[in-house]
GROMACS .gro file of C-alpha atoms in nm:
model
  241
    1UNK     CA    1  -1.453   2.118   0.898
    2UNK     CA    2  -1.152   2.224   0.688
    3UNK     CA    3  -0.965   1.895   0.745
    4UNK     CA    4  -1.271   1.688   0.654
    5UNK     CA    5  -1.338   1.895   0.341
    6UNK     CA    6  -0.976   1.869   0.233
    7UNK     CA    7  -0.961   1.493   0.285
    8UNK     CA    8  -1.292   1.447   0.106
    9UNK     CA    9  -1.144   1.622  -0.197
   10UNK     CA   10  -0.819   1.424  -0.177
   11UNK     CA   11  -1.005   1.093  -0.147
   12UNK     CA   12  -1.222   1.185  -0.443
   13UNK     CA   13  -0.913   1.257  -0.650
   14UNK     CA   14  -0.735   0.945  -0.528
   15UNK     CA   15  -0.437   1.147  -0.410
   16UNK     CA   16  -0.451   1.131  -0.032
   17UNK     CA   17  -0.139   0.987   0.130
   18UNK     CA   18  -0.241   0.986   0.497
   19UNK     CA   19  -0.090   1.316   0.615
   20UNK     CA   20  -0.263   1.643   0.692
   21UNK     CA   21  -0.153   1.807   0.368
   22UNK     CA   22  -0.191   1.497   0.149
   23UNK     CA   23   0.169   1.514   0.030
   24UNK     CA   24   0.340   1.283   0.276
   25UNK     CA   25   0.416   0.918   0.206
   26UNK     CA   26   0.367   0.586   0.388
   27UNK     CA   27   0.088   0.723   0.607
   28UNK     CA   28   0.303   0.981   0.791
   29UNK     CA   29   0.271   1.359   0.794
   30UNK     CA   30   0.560   1.601   0.773
   31UNK     CA   31   0.637   1.564   1.144
   32UNK     CA   32   0.674   1.186   1.102
   33UNK     CA   33   0.356   1.111   1.297
   34UNK     CA   34   0.172   0.812   1.154
   35UNK     CA   35  -0.196   0.795   1.068
   36UNK     CA   36  -0.411   0.699   1.365
   37UNK     CA   37  -0.771   0.619   1.452
   38UNK     CA   38  -0.856   0.982   1.519
   39UNK     CA   39  -0.763   1.070   1.163
   40UNK     CA   40  -0.955   0.771   1.030
   41UNK     CA   41  -1.261   0.924   1.194
   42UNK     CA   42  -1.216   1.238   0.982
   43UNK     CA   43  -1.207   1.025   0.668
   44UNK     CA   44  -1.525   0.842   0.777
   45UNK     CA   45  -1.696   1.177   0.835
   46UNK     CA   46  -1.590   1.293   0.490
   47UNK     CA   47  -1.745   0.984   0.332
   48UNK     CA   48  -2.066   1.027   0.531
   49UNK     CA   49  -2.084   1.387   0.415
   50UNK     CA   50  -2.093   1.263   0.057
   51UNK     CA   51  -2.388   1.027   0.112
   52UNK     CA   52  -2.544   0.807   0.385
   53UNK     CA   53  -2.356   0.479   0.423
   54UNK     CA   54  -2.369   0.169   0.641
   55UNK     CA   55  -2.059   0.053   0.831
   56UNK     CA   56  -1.947  -0.205   0.577
   57UNK     CA   57  -2.008   0.039   0.290
   58UNK     CA   58  -1.774   0.286   0.459
   59UNK     CA   59  -1.499   0.025   0.486
   60UNK     CA   60  -1.539  -0.076   0.122
   61UNK     CA   61  -1.530   0.289   0.011
   62UNK     CA   62  -1.210   0.359   0.204
   63UNK     CA   63  -1.045   0.042   0.076
   64UNK     CA   64  -1.137   0.124  -0.285
   65UNK     CA   65  -1.010   0.479  -0.265
   66UNK     CA   66  -0.687   0.396  -0.087
   67UNK     CA   67  -0.601   0.068  -0.262
   68UNK     CA   68  -0.325   0.223  -0.472
   69UNK     CA   69  -0.191   0.468  -0.217
   70UNK     CA   70   0.133   0.440  -0.025
   71UNK     CA   71  -0.039   0.470   0.313
   72UNK     CA   72   0.014   0.141   0.501
   73UNK     CA   73  -0.086   0.294   0.834
   74UNK     CA   74  -0.422   0.395   0.691
   75UNK     CA   75  -0.461   0.051   0.536
   76UNK     CA   76  -0.378  -0.119   0.868
   77UNK     CA   77  -0.643   0.085   1.049
   78UNK     CA   78  -0.903   0.013   0.782
   79UNK     CA   79  -0.825  -0.360   0.779
   80UNK     CA   80  -0.853  -0.372   1.159
   81UNK     CA   81  -1.192  -0.207   1.136
   82UNK     CA   82  -1.293  -0.448   0.860
   83UNK     CA   83  -1.189  -0.744   1.077
   84UNK     CA   84  -1.424  -0.622   1.350
   85UNK     CA   85  -1.712  -0.600   1.103
   86UNK     CA   86  -1.641  -0.947   0.962
   87UNK     CA   87  -1.624  -1.094   1.312
   88UNK     CA   88  -1.949  -0.933   1.421
   89UNK     CA   89  -2.131  -1.055   1.110
   90UNK     CA   90  -2.035  -1.417   1.174
   91UNK     CA   91  -1.746  -1.454   0.930
   92UNK     CA   92  -1.451  -1.572   1.144
   93UNK     CA   93  -1.237  -1.690   0.851
   94UNK     CA   94  -1.274  -1.355   0.676
   95UNK     CA   95  -1.201  -1.173   1.003
   96UNK     CA   96  -0.883  -1.375   1.052
   97UNK     CA   97  -0.769  -1.298   0.697
   98UNK     CA   98  -0.824  -0.926   0.757
   99UNK     CA   99  -0.626  -0.942   1.080
  100UNK     CA  100  -0.333  -1.107   0.902
  101UNK     CA  101  -0.340  -0.832   0.640
  102UNK     CA  102  -0.367  -0.565   0.908
  103UNK     CA  103  -0.065  -0.705   1.090
  104UNK     CA  104   0.146  -0.693   0.774
  105UNK     CA  105   0.030  -0.337   0.701
  106UNK     CA  106   0.097  -0.222   1.058
  107UNK     CA  107   0.447  -0.370   1.048
  108UNK     CA  108   0.517  -0.201   0.713
  109UNK     CA  109   0.397   0.133   0.853
  110UNK     CA  110   0.578   0.083   1.185
  111UNK     CA  111   0.259   0.176   1.368
  112UNK     CA  112   0.324  -0.004   1.694
  113UNK     CA  113  -0.010   0.086   1.856
  114UNK     CA  114  -0.210  -0.067   1.571
  115UNK     CA  115   0.024  -0.366   1.561
  116UNK     CA  116  -0.041  -0.428   1.931
  117UNK     CA  117  -0.417  -0.404   1.881
  118UNK     CA  118  -0.398  -0.653   1.594
  119UNK     CA  119  -0.200  -0.898   1.808
  120UNK     CA  120  -0.457  -0.873   2.088
  121UNK     CA  121  -0.736  -0.950   1.845
  122UNK     CA  122  -0.541  -1.234   1.683
  123UNK     CA  123  -0.483  -1.396   2.023
  124UNK     CA  124  -0.848  -1.356   2.117
  125UNK     CA  125  -0.955  -1.498   1.781
  126UNK     CA  126  -0.741  -1.809   1.832
  127UNK     CA  127  -0.861  -1.846   2.191
  128UNK     CA  128  -1.227  -1.840   2.086
  129UNK     CA  129  -1.147  -2.086   1.806
  130UNK     CA  130  -1.012  -2.331   2.064
  131UNK     CA  131  -0.647  -2.290   1.960
  132UNK     CA  132  -0.507  -2.220   2.306
  133UNK     CA  133  -0.169  -2.372   2.222
  134UNK     CA  134  -0.130  -2.125   1.936
  135UNK     CA  135  -0.209  -1.836   2.170
  136UNK     CA  136   0.080  -1.943   2.392
  137UNK     CA  137   0.306  -1.997   2.090
  138UNK     CA  138   0.243  -1.641   1.974
  139UNK     CA  139   0.297  -1.491   2.320
  140UNK     CA  140   0.657  -1.369   2.252
  141UNK     CA  141   0.559  -1.196   1.928
  142UNK     CA  142   0.261  -1.023   2.085
  143UNK     CA  143   0.464  -0.901   2.381
  144UNK     CA  144   0.739  -0.778   2.149
  145UNK     CA  145   0.471  -0.561   1.987
  146UNK     CA  146   0.364  -0.438   2.333
  147UNK     CA  147   0.724  -0.347   2.413
  148UNK     CA  148   0.744  -0.140   2.095
  149UNK     CA  149   0.412   0.030   2.166
  150UNK     CA  150   0.486   0.107   2.532
  151UNK     CA  151   0.213  -0.067   2.740
  152UNK     CA  152   0.282  -0.353   2.981
  153UNK     CA  153   0.070  -0.591   2.775
  154UNK     CA  154  -0.199  -0.639   3.039
  155UNK     CA  155  -0.469  -0.725   2.786
  156UNK     CA  156  -0.236  -0.979   2.625
  157UNK     CA  157  -0.157  -1.140   2.961
  158UNK     CA  158  -0.529  -1.174   3.033
  159UNK     CA  159  -0.582  -1.363   2.707
  160UNK     CA  160  -0.269  -1.576   2.747
  161UNK     CA  161  -0.362  -1.658   3.106
  162UNK     CA  162  -0.700  -1.781   2.989
  163UNK     CA  163  -0.529  -1.998   2.727
  164UNK     CA  164  -0.306  -2.153   2.996
  165UNK     CA  165  -0.614  -2.220   3.208
  166UNK     CA  166  -0.789  -2.394   2.920
  167UNK     CA  167  -0.486  -2.620   2.877
  168UNK     CA  168  -0.474  -2.701   3.248
  169UNK     CA  169  -0.155  -2.501   3.317
  170UNK     CA  170  -0.292  -2.363   3.642
  171UNK     CA  171   0.028  -2.210   3.783
  172UNK     CA  172   0.111  -2.037   3.455
  173UNK     CA  173  -0.249  -1.921   3.420
  174UNK     CA  174  -0.255  -1.775   3.771
  175UNK     CA  175   0.076  -1.593   3.716
  176UNK     CA  176  -0.034  -1.439   3.386
  177UNK     CA  177  -0.376  -1.334   3.509
  178UNK     CA  178  -0.229  -1.169   3.818
  179UNK     CA  179   0.030  -0.996   3.600
  180UNK     CA  180  -0.254  -0.861   3.386
  181UNK     CA  181  -0.428  -0.711   3.691
  182UNK     CA  182  -0.101  -0.564   3.819
  183UNK     CA  183  -0.017  -0.394   3.489
  184UNK     CA  184  -0.028  -0.017   3.455
  185UNK     CA  185  -0.232  -0.044   3.136
  186UNK     CA  186  -0.573   0.132   3.144
  187UNK     CA  187  -0.785  -0.184   3.145
  188UNK     CA  188  -1.158  -0.123   3.161
  189UNK     CA  189  -1.357  -0.241   3.462
  190UNK     CA  190  -1.529  -0.509   3.256
  191UNK     CA  191  -1.189  -0.638   3.139
  192UNK     CA  192  -1.068  -0.657   3.499
  193UNK     CA  193  -1.390  -0.832   3.598
  194UNK     CA  194  -1.332  -1.102   3.337
  195UNK     CA  195  -0.971  -1.149   3.452
  196UNK     CA  196  -1.087  -1.184   3.814
  197UNK     CA  197  -1.347  -1.440   3.708
  198UNK     CA  198  -1.080  -1.638   3.525
  199UNK     CA  199  -0.860  -1.626   3.835
  200UNK     CA  200  -1.156  -1.764   4.030
  201UNK     CA  201  -1.192  -2.052   3.786
  202UNK     CA  202  -0.818  -2.126   3.816
  203UNK     CA  203  -0.837  -2.131   4.196
  204UNK     CA  204  -1.147  -2.350   4.186
  205UNK     CA  205  -0.971  -2.597   3.956
  206UNK     CA  206  -0.674  -2.594   4.195
  207UNK     CA  207  -0.904  -2.680   4.488
  208UNK     CA  208  -0.883  -2.348   4.674
  209UNK     CA  209  -1.252  -2.269   4.719
  210UNK     CA  210  -1.186  -1.969   4.946
  211UNK     CA  211  -0.957  -1.797   4.695
  212UNK     CA  212  -1.204  -1.878   4.417
  213UNK     CA  213  -1.497  -1.724   4.606
  214UNK     CA  214  -1.294  -1.410   4.678
  215UNK     CA  215  -1.202  -1.373   4.310
  216UNK     CA  216  -1.560  -1.432   4.194
  217UNK     CA  217  -1.682  -1.170   4.441
  218UNK     CA  218  -1.430  -0.915   4.312
  219UNK     CA  219  -1.534  -0.998   3.956
  220UNK     CA  220  -1.902  -0.941   4.033
  221UNK     CA  221  -1.832  -0.610   4.208
  222UNK     CA  222  -1.628  -0.485   3.913
  223UNK     CA  223  -1.889  -0.596   3.660
  224UNK     CA  224  -2.174  -0.451   3.864
  225UNK     CA  225  -1.993  -0.119   3.890
  226UNK     CA  226  -1.930  -0.111   3.516
  227UNK     CA  227  -2.266  -0.241   3.392
  228UNK     CA  228  -2.513  -0.132   3.659
  229UNK     CA  229  -2.816  -0.307   3.806
  230UNK     CA  230  -3.017  -0.540   3.590
  231UNK     CA  231  -2.765  -0.586   3.310
  232UNK     CA  232  -2.807  -0.934   3.158
  233UNK     CA  233  -2.432  -0.997   3.156
  234UNK     CA  234  -2.431  -0.986   3.536
  235UNK     CA  235  -2.592  -1.331   3.534
  236UNK     CA  236  -2.257  -1.475   3.425
  237UNK     CA  237  -2.093  -1.341   3.742
  238UNK     CA  238  -2.383  -1.417   3.976
  239UNK     CA  239  -2.375  -1.778   3.861
  240UNK     CA  240  -2.020  -1.811   4.000
  241UNK     CA  241  -2.111  -1.689   4.350
   0.00000   0.00000   0.00000
């Protein structure tokens, strides 16, 4: 691939700046379009063409070769990928540090789509860490990023609704979870299933068993459609019925 070969050479020379021709600055090409995940894939392919590498080795190689470059959009994408690797290898503190760095890089590059993705992961990280109050505190900042990026913020509302539920704010939780389902964002079926299940838990806590059963049924149907028969994750939904 010409683009892959060119970027491999630019990375080797330490001259790549994130654009197609390698001459642009701050991660943007001559049209002003910022570096995105599709272009990161080309860089990954270039590195794999040099030698076989594992996922973390790829991240380290990209970070080393782009450390001195004025390409904040590239750095934001790499840091976001690194955060995923850290989280999946059981290093939550390292993952959180990467997310903070990615947010700063995305803001510097004015890459609203990456900034929104970082905010979603930050909120989810705090939710899983038991910091539901912080999730709600960061709500305005995350939705400001969504407004810049264009989506309704459906994924954010799903996370924030779950945080409200965990804190016992049932009315606020219900409103946010329903807003998430009503958004025009392309949420996956498994994401919608989880939101429906959380609505069911809200209704159950509020004492409305009928509404809870209806939500749990919708959640199971969505999950079953997305995962298929026999998937172990279906047990989570079956348990609620």
